[in-house]
mmCIF file of C-alpha atoms and ligand atoms in Angstrom:
data_model
loop_
_atom_site.group_PDB
_atom_site.id
_atom_site.type_symbol
_atom_site.label_atom_id
_atom_site.label_comp_id
_atom_site.label_asym_id
_atom_site.label_seq_id
_atom_site.Cartn_x
_atom_site.Cartn_y
_atom_site.Cartn_z
ATOM 1 C CA UNK A 1 -41.715 -25.432 -99.300
ATOM 2 C CA UNK A 2 -45.462 -26.089 -98.529
ATOM 3 C CA UNK A 3 -47.948 -26.969 -101.129
ATOM 4 C CA UNK A 4 -50.449 -24.588 -99.954
ATOM 5 C CA UNK A 5 -49.952 -20.760 -100.273
ATOM 6 C CA UNK A 6 -47.414 -18.781 -98.301
ATOM 7 C CA UNK A 7 -48.730 -15.858 -96.589
ATOM 8 C CA UNK A 8 -46.577 -12.561 -96.361
ATOM 9 C CA UNK A 9 -47.836 -9.868 -94.184
ATOM 10 C CA UNK A 10 -46.112 -6.356 -94.410
ATOM 11 C CA UNK A 11 -45.251 -7.416 -98.016
ATOM 12 C CA UNK A 12 -44.592 -3.825 -99.176
ATOM 13 C CA UNK A 13 -41.914 -3.306 -96.667
ATOM 14 C CA UNK A 14 -37.970 -3.532 -96.839
ATOM 15 C CA UNK A 15 -37.760 -7.288 -96.718
ATOM 16 C CA UNK A 16 -41.136 -8.162 -98.447
ATOM 17 C CA UNK A 17 -40.000 -7.165 -101.814
ATOM 18 C CA UNK A 18 -36.987 -9.315 -101.797
ATOM 19 C CA UNK A 19 -38.706 -12.284 -100.045
ATOM 20 C CA UNK A 20 -41.522 -12.328 -102.529
ATOM 21 C CA UNK A 21 -39.200 -12.479 -105.527
ATOM 22 C CA UNK A 22 -37.350 -15.261 -103.868
ATOM 23 C CA UNK A 23 -40.422 -17.213 -103.111
ATOM 24 C CA UNK A 24 -41.686 -16.657 -106.605
ATOM 25 C CA UNK A 25 -38.434 -18.138 -107.880
ATOM 26 C CA UNK A 26 -39.228 -21.384 -106.000
ATOM 27 C CA UNK A 27 -42.621 -21.562 -107.620
ATOM 28 C CA UNK A 28 -44.508 -20.853 -104.405
ATOM 29 C CA UNK A 29 -48.154 -19.532 -104.510
ATOM 30 C CA UNK A 30 -47.949 -16.133 -102.509
ATOM 31 C CA UNK A 31 -50.769 -14.424 -100.758
ATOM 32 C CA UNK A 32 -49.618 -10.831 -99.785
ATOM 33 C CA UNK A 33 -50.974 -8.278 -97.444
ATOM 34 C CA UNK A 34 -50.102 -4.714 -96.530
ATOM 35 C CA UNK A 35 -51.673 -1.735 -95.554
ATOM 36 C CA UNK A 36 -49.862 0.145 -98.450
ATOM 37 C CA UNK A 37 -50.250 -0.954 -101.977
ATOM 38 C CA UNK A 38 -47.788 -3.393 -103.465
ATOM 39 C CA UNK A 39 -45.789 -2.060 -106.398
ATOM 40 C CA UNK A 40 -47.030 -3.763 -109.546
ATOM 41 C CA UNK A 41 -43.544 -5.338 -110.316
ATOM 42 C CA UNK A 42 -43.962 -7.348 -106.941
ATOM 43 C CA UNK A 43 -47.628 -7.655 -106.845
ATOM 44 C CA UNK A 44 -47.366 -9.724 -110.274
ATOM 45 C CA UNK A 45 -45.784 -12.435 -108.322
ATOM 46 C CA UNK A 46 -48.639 -12.926 -105.961
ATOM 47 C CA UNK A 47 -51.745 -14.983 -106.542
ATOM 48 C CA UNK A 48 -53.707 -12.426 -104.280
ATOM 49 C CA UNK A 49 -52.765 -9.186 -102.608
ATOM 50 C CA UNK A 50 -55.087 -8.266 -99.801
ATOM 51 C CA UNK A 51 -54.844 -4.605 -98.874
ATOM 52 C CA UNK A 52 -55.543 -3.972 -95.198
ATOM 53 C CA UNK A 53 -54.647 -3.323 -91.625
ATOM 54 C CA UNK A 54 -53.168 -6.310 -89.771
ATOM 55 C CA UNK A 55 -55.480 -5.048 -86.934
ATOM 56 C CA UNK A 56 -58.586 -5.285 -89.021
ATOM 57 C CA UNK A 57 -60.829 -8.271 -88.157
ATOM 58 C CA UNK A 58 -62.111 -8.248 -91.768
ATOM 59 C CA UNK A 59 -58.634 -8.970 -93.079
ATOM 60 C CA UNK A 60 -58.306 -11.980 -90.728
ATOM 61 C CA UNK A 61 -61.626 -13.047 -91.696
ATOM 62 C CA UNK A 62 -60.690 -12.888 -95.409
ATOM 63 C CA UNK A 63 -57.352 -14.856 -94.450
ATOM 64 C CA UNK A 64 -59.354 -17.690 -93.001
ATOM 65 C CA UNK A 65 -61.019 -18.040 -96.281
ATOM 66 C CA UNK A 66 -57.743 -18.741 -98.117
ATOM 67 C CA UNK A 67 -55.729 -21.865 -97.516
ATOM 68 C CA UNK A 68 -52.201 -20.920 -96.318
ATOM 69 C CA UNK A 69 -49.583 -23.337 -94.983
ATOM 70 C CA UNK A 70 -46.747 -20.911 -93.967
ATOM 71 C CA UNK A 71 -46.555 -17.478 -92.688
ATOM 72 C CA UNK A 72 -43.779 -14.819 -92.950
ATOM 73 C CA UNK A 73 -45.132 -12.002 -90.528
ATOM 74 C CA UNK A 74 -43.130 -8.830 -91.738
ATOM 75 C CA UNK A 75 -45.716 -6.283 -90.775
ATOM 76 C CA UNK A 76 -44.245 -3.893 -88.091
ATOM 77 C CA UNK A 77 -43.618 -0.242 -87.009
ATOM 78 C CA UNK A 78 -39.673 -0.072 -86.760
ATOM 79 C CA UNK A 79 -37.752 1.395 -83.842
ATOM 80 C CA UNK A 80 -37.475 5.024 -84.331
ATOM 81 C CA UNK A 81 -40.968 5.359 -85.580
ATOM 82 C CA UNK A 82 -42.125 3.337 -82.682
ATOM 83 C CA UNK A 83 -40.731 5.779 -80.192
ATOM 84 C CA UNK A 84 -42.758 8.607 -81.905
ATOM 85 C CA UNK A 85 -46.058 6.715 -81.584
ATOM 86 C CA UNK A 86 -45.508 4.094 -79.040
ATOM 87 C CA UNK A 87 -49.175 3.016 -78.380
ATOM 88 C CA UNK A 88 -49.726 2.695 -82.092
ATOM 89 C CA UNK A 89 -46.417 0.644 -82.315
ATOM 90 C CA UNK A 90 -47.573 -1.660 -79.545
ATOM 91 C CA UNK A 91 -50.987 -2.283 -81.298
ATOM 92 C CA UNK A 92 -49.304 -3.095 -84.683
ATOM 93 C CA UNK A 93 -46.425 -4.936 -83.331
ATOM 94 C CA UNK A 94 -48.033 -6.829 -80.352
ATOM 95 C CA UNK A 95 -51.903 -6.867 -80.898
ATOM 96 C CA UNK A 96 -51.224 -7.415 -84.881
ATOM 97 C CA UNK A 97 -48.901 -10.294 -84.296
ATOM 98 C CA UNK A 98 -51.229 -11.726 -81.522
ATOM 99 C CA UNK A 99 -54.253 -11.626 -84.111
ATOM 100 C CA UNK A 100 -52.136 -13.265 -86.796
ATOM 101 C CA UNK A 101 -50.967 -15.968 -84.289
ATOM 102 C CA UNK A 102 -54.618 -16.670 -83.650
ATOM 103 C CA UNK A 103 -55.558 -16.663 -87.374
ATOM 104 C CA UNK A 104 -52.752 -18.932 -88.119
ATOM 105 C CA UNK A 105 -53.554 -21.314 -85.295
ATOM 106 C CA UNK A 106 -57.103 -21.486 -86.456
ATOM 107 C CA UNK A 107 -55.929 -22.105 -90.018
ATOM 108 C CA UNK A 108 -53.580 -24.907 -88.841
ATOM 109 C CA UNK A 109 -56.529 -26.514 -86.951
ATOM 110 C CA UNK A 110 -58.675 -26.323 -90.165
ATOM 111 C CA UNK A 111 -55.953 -27.924 -92.141
ATOM 112 C CA UNK A 112 -55.079 -30.480 -89.555
ATOM 113 C CA UNK A 113 -51.501 -29.815 -90.187
ATOM 114 C CA UNK A 114 -48.780 -27.648 -88.568
ATOM 115 C CA UNK A 115 -48.222 -24.067 -89.837
ATOM 116 C CA UNK A 116 -44.655 -22.770 -89.946
ATOM 117 C CA UNK A 117 -44.738 -19.186 -88.652
ATOM 118 C CA UNK A 118 -41.796 -17.100 -89.399
ATOM 119 C CA UNK A 119 -41.307 -14.050 -87.190
ATOM 120 C CA UNK A 120 -38.572 -11.397 -87.953
ATOM 121 C CA UNK A 121 -37.256 -10.311 -84.591
ATOM 122 C CA UNK A 122 -34.445 -7.819 -84.134
ATOM 123 C CA UNK A 123 -31.252 -6.731 -82.389
ATOM 124 C CA UNK A 124 -33.569 -4.252 -80.787
ATOM 125 C CA UNK A 125 -34.541 -6.920 -78.138
ATOM 126 C CA UNK A 126 -31.173 -6.347 -76.650
ATOM 127 C CA UNK A 127 -30.519 -3.520 -74.079
ATOM 128 C CA UNK A 128 -26.752 -3.047 -73.203
ATOM 129 C CA UNK A 129 -26.931 -0.759 -70.039
ATOM 130 C CA UNK A 130 -23.888 1.406 -70.982
ATOM 131 C CA UNK A 131 -21.443 2.124 -73.913
ATOM 132 C CA UNK A 132 -18.653 0.512 -71.884
ATOM 133 C CA UNK A 133 -20.868 -2.509 -71.459
ATOM 134 C CA UNK A 134 -21.570 -2.467 -75.228
ATOM 135 C CA UNK A 135 -17.862 -2.231 -76.131
ATOM 136 C CA UNK A 136 -17.069 -5.154 -73.575
ATOM 137 C CA UNK A 137 -19.980 -7.450 -74.526
ATOM 138 C CA UNK A 138 -18.571 -8.944 -77.621
ATOM 139 C CA UNK A 139 -20.691 -11.423 -79.487
ATOM 140 C CA UNK A 140 -24.024 -11.323 -77.621
ATOM 141 C CA UNK A 141 -25.923 -14.669 -77.174
ATOM 142 C CA UNK A 142 -29.462 -15.040 -77.604
ATOM 143 C CA UNK A 143 -30.137 -15.255 -73.714
ATOM 144 C CA UNK A 144 -27.892 -12.322 -72.806
ATOM 145 C CA UNK A 145 -28.947 -8.649 -72.104
ATOM 146 C CA UNK A 146 -32.625 -8.967 -72.763
ATOM 147 C CA UNK A 147 -33.504 -5.655 -71.432
ATOM 148 C CA UNK A 148 -34.659 -3.451 -74.488
ATOM 149 C CA UNK A 149 -35.054 0.226 -73.877
ATOM 150 C CA UNK A 150 -37.479 0.995 -76.839
ATOM 151 C CA UNK A 151 -41.032 0.155 -77.388
ATOM 152 C CA UNK A 152 -40.119 -1.759 -80.621
ATOM 153 C CA UNK A 153 -37.532 -3.912 -78.799
ATOM 154 C CA UNK A 154 -40.010 -4.554 -76.019
ATOM 155 C CA UNK A 155 -42.613 -5.691 -78.584
ATOM 156 C CA UNK A 156 -40.318 -7.787 -80.436
ATOM 157 C CA UNK A 157 -39.153 -9.628 -77.347
ATOM 158 C CA UNK A 158 -42.748 -10.128 -76.126
ATOM 159 C CA UNK A 159 -43.902 -11.380 -79.574
ATOM 160 C CA UNK A 160 -41.102 -14.080 -79.383
ATOM 161 C CA UNK A 161 -42.471 -15.211 -76.109
ATOM 162 C CA UNK A 162 -46.106 -14.912 -77.461
ATOM 163 C CA UNK A 163 -45.200 -17.172 -80.529
ATOM 164 C CA UNK A 164 -43.513 -19.623 -78.110
ATOM 165 C CA UNK A 165 -46.724 -19.682 -76.062
ATOM 166 C CA UNK A 166 -48.770 -20.549 -79.104
ATOM 167 C CA UNK A 167 -46.215 -23.153 -80.292
ATOM 168 C CA UNK A 168 -45.776 -24.914 -76.851
ATOM 169 C CA UNK A 169 -48.479 -24.192 -74.105
ATOM 170 C CA UNK A 170 -51.574 -23.583 -76.231
ATOM 171 C CA UNK A 171 -50.921 -26.923 -78.077
ATOM 172 C CA UNK A 172 -50.720 -28.815 -74.846
ATOM 173 C CA UNK A 173 -53.794 -26.979 -73.343
ATOM 174 C CA UNK A 174 -56.100 -27.472 -76.195
ATOM 175 C CA UNK A 175 -56.660 -31.181 -76.611
ATOM 176 C CA UNK A 176 -58.670 -30.722 -79.881
ATOM 177 C CA UNK A 177 -55.629 -29.323 -81.668
ATOM 178 C CA UNK A 178 -54.779 -32.754 -83.165
ATOM 179 C CA UNK A 179 -51.952 -32.188 -85.662
ATOM 180 C CA UNK A 180 -52.975 -28.497 -86.364
ATOM 181 C CA UNK A 181 -50.592 -26.527 -84.205
ATOM 182 C CA UNK A 182 -48.211 -23.469 -84.890
ATOM 183 C CA UNK A 183 -44.477 -24.169 -85.544
ATOM 184 C CA UNK A 184 -43.071 -20.692 -84.436
ATOM 185 C CA UNK A 185 -39.602 -19.630 -85.482
ATOM 186 C CA UNK A 186 -37.929 -16.347 -85.077
ATOM 187 C CA UNK A 187 -34.871 -14.692 -86.428
ATOM 188 C CA UNK A 188 -33.100 -11.658 -84.749
ATOM 189 C CA UNK A 189 -31.974 -9.651 -87.609
ATOM 190 C CA UNK A 190 -29.131 -7.127 -87.534
ATOM 191 C CA UNK A 191 -29.432 -3.887 -89.605
ATOM 192 C CA UNK A 192 -30.297 -4.673 -93.163
ATOM 193 C CA UNK A 193 -28.910 -3.342 -96.336
ATOM 194 C CA UNK A 194 -30.819 -3.554 -99.487
ATOM 195 C CA UNK A 195 -30.025 -2.117 -102.882
ATOM 196 C CA UNK A 196 -33.684 -1.974 -103.863
ATOM 197 C CA UNK A 197 -35.758 -0.779 -100.888
ATOM 198 C CA UNK A 198 -35.262 1.805 -98.128
ATOM 199 C CA UNK A 199 -36.601 1.093 -94.594
ATOM 200 C CA UNK A 200 -38.892 3.626 -92.993
ATOM 201 C CA UNK A 201 -38.606 4.528 -89.290
ATOM 202 C CA UNK A 202 -35.765 2.255 -88.264
ATOM 203 C CA UNK A 203 -32.658 3.296 -86.352
ATOM 204 C CA UNK A 204 -30.120 1.265 -88.328
ATOM 205 C CA UNK A 205 -31.448 3.158 -91.325
ATOM 206 C CA UNK A 206 -28.478 5.486 -91.481
ATOM 207 C CA UNK A 207 -26.504 2.830 -93.335
ATOM 208 C CA UNK A 208 -28.919 2.220 -96.219
ATOM 209 C CA UNK A 209 -29.908 6.046 -96.257
ATOM 210 C CA UNK A 210 -26.314 7.063 -96.615
ATOM 211 C CA UNK A 211 -25.747 4.636 -99.659
ATOM 212 C CA UNK A 212 -28.924 5.441 -101.373
ATOM 213 C CA UNK A 213 -28.369 9.235 -100.980
ATOM 214 C CA UNK A 214 -24.917 8.721 -102.367
ATOM 215 C CA UNK A 215 -26.101 6.715 -105.293
ATOM 216 C CA UNK A 216 -28.462 9.617 -106.234
ATOM 217 C CA UNK A 217 -25.738 12.270 -105.817
ATOM 218 C CA UNK A 218 -27.336 13.779 -102.615
ATOM 219 C CA UNK A 219 -25.492 14.773 -99.587
ATOM 220 C CA UNK A 220 -26.110 12.847 -96.274
ATOM 221 C CA UNK A 221 -26.305 13.909 -92.659
ATOM 222 C CA UNK A 222 -25.805 10.829 -90.510
ATOM 223 C CA UNK A 223 -27.758 10.856 -87.299
ATOM 224 C CA UNK A 224 -25.500 8.714 -85.301
ATOM 225 C CA UNK A 225 -21.734 9.282 -84.257
ATOM 226 C CA UNK A 226 -19.073 7.818 -86.508
ATOM 227 C CA UNK A 227 -17.901 5.352 -83.966
ATOM 228 C CA UNK A 228 -21.386 3.707 -83.669
ATOM 229 C CA UNK A 229 -20.997 0.029 -84.402
ATOM 230 C CA UNK A 230 -23.855 -2.468 -84.793
ATOM 231 C CA UNK A 231 -24.007 -5.809 -86.956
ATOM 232 C CA UNK A 232 -25.363 -5.771 -90.476
ATOM 233 C CA UNK A 233 -26.487 -8.045 -93.300
ATOM 234 C CA UNK A 234 -27.124 -7.795 -96.964
ATOM 235 C CA UNK A 235 -30.736 -8.308 -97.973
ATOM 236 C CA UNK A 236 -29.858 -11.519 -99.968
ATOM 237 C CA UNK A 237 -28.620 -13.069 -96.809
ATOM 238 C CA UNK A 238 -31.571 -11.943 -94.819
ATOM 239 C CA UNK A 239 -33.982 -13.640 -97.231
ATOM 240 C CA UNK A 240 -31.740 -16.739 -97.368
ATOM 241 C CA UNK A 241 -31.815 -16.940 -93.635
ATOM 242 C CA UNK A 242 -35.672 -16.745 -93.521
ATOM 243 C CA UNK A 243 -36.073 -19.541 -96.062
ATOM 244 C CA UNK A 244 -33.332 -21.768 -94.484
ATOM 245 C CA UNK A 245 -35.064 -21.412 -91.133
ATOM 246 C CA UNK A 246 -38.484 -22.051 -92.687
ATOM 247 C CA UNK A 247 -37.281 -25.187 -94.327
ATOM 248 C CA UNK A 248 -35.214 -26.573 -91.644
ATOM 249 C CA UNK A 249 -36.487 -29.921 -90.082
ATOM 250 C CA UNK A 250 -38.455 -29.481 -86.864
ATOM 251 C CA UNK A 251 -36.223 -31.934 -85.279
ATOM 252 C CA UNK A 252 -32.967 -29.907 -86.127
ATOM 253 C CA UNK A 253 -34.093 -27.018 -84.034
ATOM 254 C CA UNK A 254 -32.987 -26.851 -80.490
ATOM 255 C CA UNK A 255 -34.554 -23.377 -79.781
ATOM 256 C CA UNK A 256 -37.257 -21.152 -81.256
ATOM 257 C CA UNK A 257 -35.397 -17.871 -81.594
ATOM 258 C CA UNK A 258 -31.937 -17.541 -83.373
ATOM 259 C CA UNK A 259 -29.424 -14.632 -83.931
ATOM 260 C CA UNK A 260 -28.181 -14.295 -87.405
ATOM 261 C CA UNK A 261 -25.428 -11.862 -88.572
ATOM 262 C CA UNK A 262 -22.941 -11.267 -91.314
ATOM 263 C CA UNK A 263 -20.627 -8.490 -90.362
ATOM 264 C CA UNK A 264 -20.273 -5.603 -87.853
ATOM 265 C CA UNK A 265 -19.229 -2.131 -88.888
ATOM 266 C CA UNK A 266 -19.015 1.486 -87.472
ATOM 267 C CA UNK A 267 -21.016 4.266 -89.159
ATOM 268 C CA UNK A 268 -17.561 5.635 -90.163
ATOM 269 C CA UNK A 269 -16.609 2.414 -91.896
ATOM 270 C CA UNK A 270 -20.018 2.381 -93.720
ATOM 271 C CA UNK A 271 -19.302 5.907 -94.778
ATOM 272 C CA UNK A 272 -15.872 4.842 -96.014
ATOM 273 C CA UNK A 273 -17.356 2.005 -98.043
ATOM 274 C CA UNK A 274 -19.980 4.437 -99.453
ATOM 275 C CA UNK A 275 -17.082 6.812 -100.494
ATOM 276 C CA UNK A 276 -15.305 4.157 -102.288
ATOM 277 C CA UNK A 277 -18.300 3.224 -104.327
ATOM 278 C CA UNK A 278 -19.383 6.807 -104.960
ATOM 279 C CA UNK A 279 -16.282 9.044 -104.525
ATOM 280 C CA UNK A 280 -18.341 12.242 -105.006
ATOM 281 C CA UNK A 281 -20.470 11.368 -101.878
ATOM 282 C CA UNK A 282 -20.839 13.933 -99.139
ATOM 283 C CA UNK A 283 -21.497 12.363 -95.697
ATOM 284 C CA UNK A 284 -21.432 14.314 -92.500
ATOM 285 C CA UNK A 285 -22.121 13.381 -88.915
ATOM 286 C CA UNK A 286 -24.872 15.157 -86.968
ATOM 287 C CA UNK A 287 -26.013 12.794 -84.084
ATOM 288 C CA UNK A 288 -29.578 12.782 -82.918
ATOM 289 C CA UNK A 289 -29.495 12.222 -79.205
ATOM 290 C CA UNK A 290 -32.625 10.130 -79.219
ATOM 291 C CA UNK A 291 -31.633 7.890 -81.992
ATOM 292 C CA UNK A 292 -28.130 7.674 -80.791
ATOM 293 C CA UNK A 293 -29.370 6.585 -77.374
ATOM 294 C CA UNK A 294 -31.124 3.701 -79.053
ATOM 295 C CA UNK A 295 -28.214 2.257 -81.135
ATOM 296 C CA UNK A 296 -25.922 2.663 -78.045
ATOM 297 C CA UNK A 297 -27.944 -0.123 -76.323
ATOM 298 C CA UNK A 298 -27.750 -2.496 -79.343
ATOM 299 C CA UNK A 299 -24.814 -4.951 -79.446
ATOM 300 C CA UNK A 300 -21.768 -4.496 -81.655
ATOM 301 C CA UNK A 301 -21.866 -8.136 -82.526
ATOM 302 C CA UNK A 302 -24.105 -11.139 -82.343
ATOM 303 C CA UNK A 303 -23.430 -14.876 -81.630
ATOM 304 C CA UNK A 304 -25.113 -16.780 -84.381
ATOM 305 C CA UNK A 305 -23.417 -20.122 -83.586
ATOM 306 C CA UNK A 306 -26.872 -21.869 -82.681
ATOM 307 C CA UNK A 307 -28.228 -20.976 -86.164
ATOM 308 C CA UNK A 308 -24.860 -22.286 -87.705
ATOM 309 C CA UNK A 309 -25.101 -25.486 -85.724
ATOM 310 C CA UNK A 310 -28.972 -26.227 -86.098
ATOM 311 C CA UNK A 311 -29.838 -25.279 -89.695
ATOM 312 C CA UNK A 312 -26.522 -24.620 -91.371
ATOM 313 C CA UNK A 313 -26.528 -20.856 -91.451
ATOM 314 C CA UNK A 314 -23.523 -19.070 -92.957
ATOM 315 C CA UNK A 315 -23.621 -15.558 -94.422
ATOM 316 C CA UNK A 316 -22.833 -15.470 -98.187
ATOM 317 C CA UNK A 317 -22.210 -11.640 -98.030
ATOM 318 C CA UNK A 318 -19.384 -10.585 -95.744
ATOM 319 C CA UNK A 319 -18.720 -6.932 -95.642
ATOM 320 C CA UNK A 320 -16.532 -6.699 -98.753
ATOM 321 C CA UNK A 321 -18.912 -8.663 -100.843
ATOM 322 C CA UNK A 322 -21.864 -6.706 -99.673
ATOM 323 C CA UNK A 323 -20.488 -3.405 -100.922
ATOM 324 C CA UNK A 324 -18.157 -4.469 -103.771
ATOM 325 C CA UNK A 325 -20.700 -6.985 -105.436
ATOM 326 C CA UNK A 326 -24.251 -6.687 -104.186
ATOM 327 C CA UNK A 327 -24.552 -2.829 -103.517
ATOM 328 C CA UNK A 328 -22.049 -1.804 -106.026
ATOM 329 C CA UNK A 329 -23.917 -3.329 -108.881
ATOM 330 C CA UNK A 330 -27.489 -3.200 -108.099
ATOM 331 C CA UNK A 331 -27.763 0.277 -106.420
ATOM 332 C CA UNK A 332 -26.029 1.876 -109.541
ATOM 333 C CA UNK A 333 -28.341 -0.025 -111.822
ATOM 334 C CA UNK A 334 -31.468 1.035 -109.668
ATOM 335 C CA UNK A 335 -30.610 4.777 -109.852
ATOM 336 C CA UNK A 336 -29.326 4.804 -113.430
ATOM 337 C CA UNK A 337 -32.744 3.384 -114.364
ATOM 338 C CA UNK A 338 -34.527 6.053 -112.552
ATOM 339 C CA UNK A 339 -32.452 8.856 -114.074
ATOM 340 C CA UNK A 340 -33.034 7.456 -117.533
ATOM 341 C CA UNK A 341 -36.933 7.243 -116.952
HETATM 342 C C1 AKB B 1 -34.668 -0.708 -86.774
HETATM 343 O O1 AKB B 1 -33.735 -0.129 -87.028
HETATM 344 O O2 AKB B 1 -35.676 -0.518 -86.074
HETATM 345 C C2 AKB B 1 -34.566 -2.113 -87.648
HETATM 346 C C3 AKB B 1 -33.999 -3.131 -86.590
HETATM 347 C C4 AKB B 1 -32.627 -3.183 -86.291
HETATM 348 O O3 AKB B 1 -34.795 -3.992 -86.290
HETATM 349 N N1 AKB B 1 -33.742 -1.973 -88.667
#
């Protein structure tokens, strides 16, 4: 871990809370930013919380007055929300990332040392042309089916390339760079399942929403068909993957972008797992054509062998452990606490 502070953007989002807790456990100094306020139980782990829009030049100016040596750029508008406001999504997801790459590159030059820039990408970069192709594709590799149909998927794919540009070409083109360059690394995440936070505006949200609704005794109408299958991962594995990739020796990395996954499951299987945990849960299926069309282009499974080979990735939460250990314990505890407040 770097001796200088670690910058976490989008700190108030789904991944931010768990990542900040994990960084704090390692004794790291954390600078957090988000457009929304950070809950006090997370803010207390940060040496500074800068509230602001990732597009705001004043935020970037303020960041340049701090000394950070590593970046986790989590700020983004997720896939379903991005289809509702595509131009805004492009601004936040692409222009916001471009500005942060520039700011981080400037910081790396000021420090005279490389900055590791972690970018969470997504299965949304893939675009399977039909349901039949999705069913036949099997475990999709990093270089296959890169034809995203959503604004969010296109944004993520382009930002992977932008990061690569800053890491490679900009470095070669700028002779003054010295040792101050960007070490850009991206992870393509599947749908994430957290016991503590709910995503907003994603298309894989049906899985966490189903669970959190059941834990609160509320009925849930699932917006995709029961047979809809995509890969998933429990939040502790997602955070561990980010930290493992951040800590990997540069010489070990044969590529800049890696798939990671833990298990694949259909919406029906997630509902069955939810029923096991919460036998009184009521889950019905009422597919939304627009959101269904999005997940129908995402792969059923990912090939994460490059991550396993280069930086020792192995998920610790397969499906059974995700539901029966991580979610069963923490989600119950979370809502028991809420009820007893
Ligand atoms: C979304 O559904 O938009 C995200 C993702 C798969 O990147 N959870």
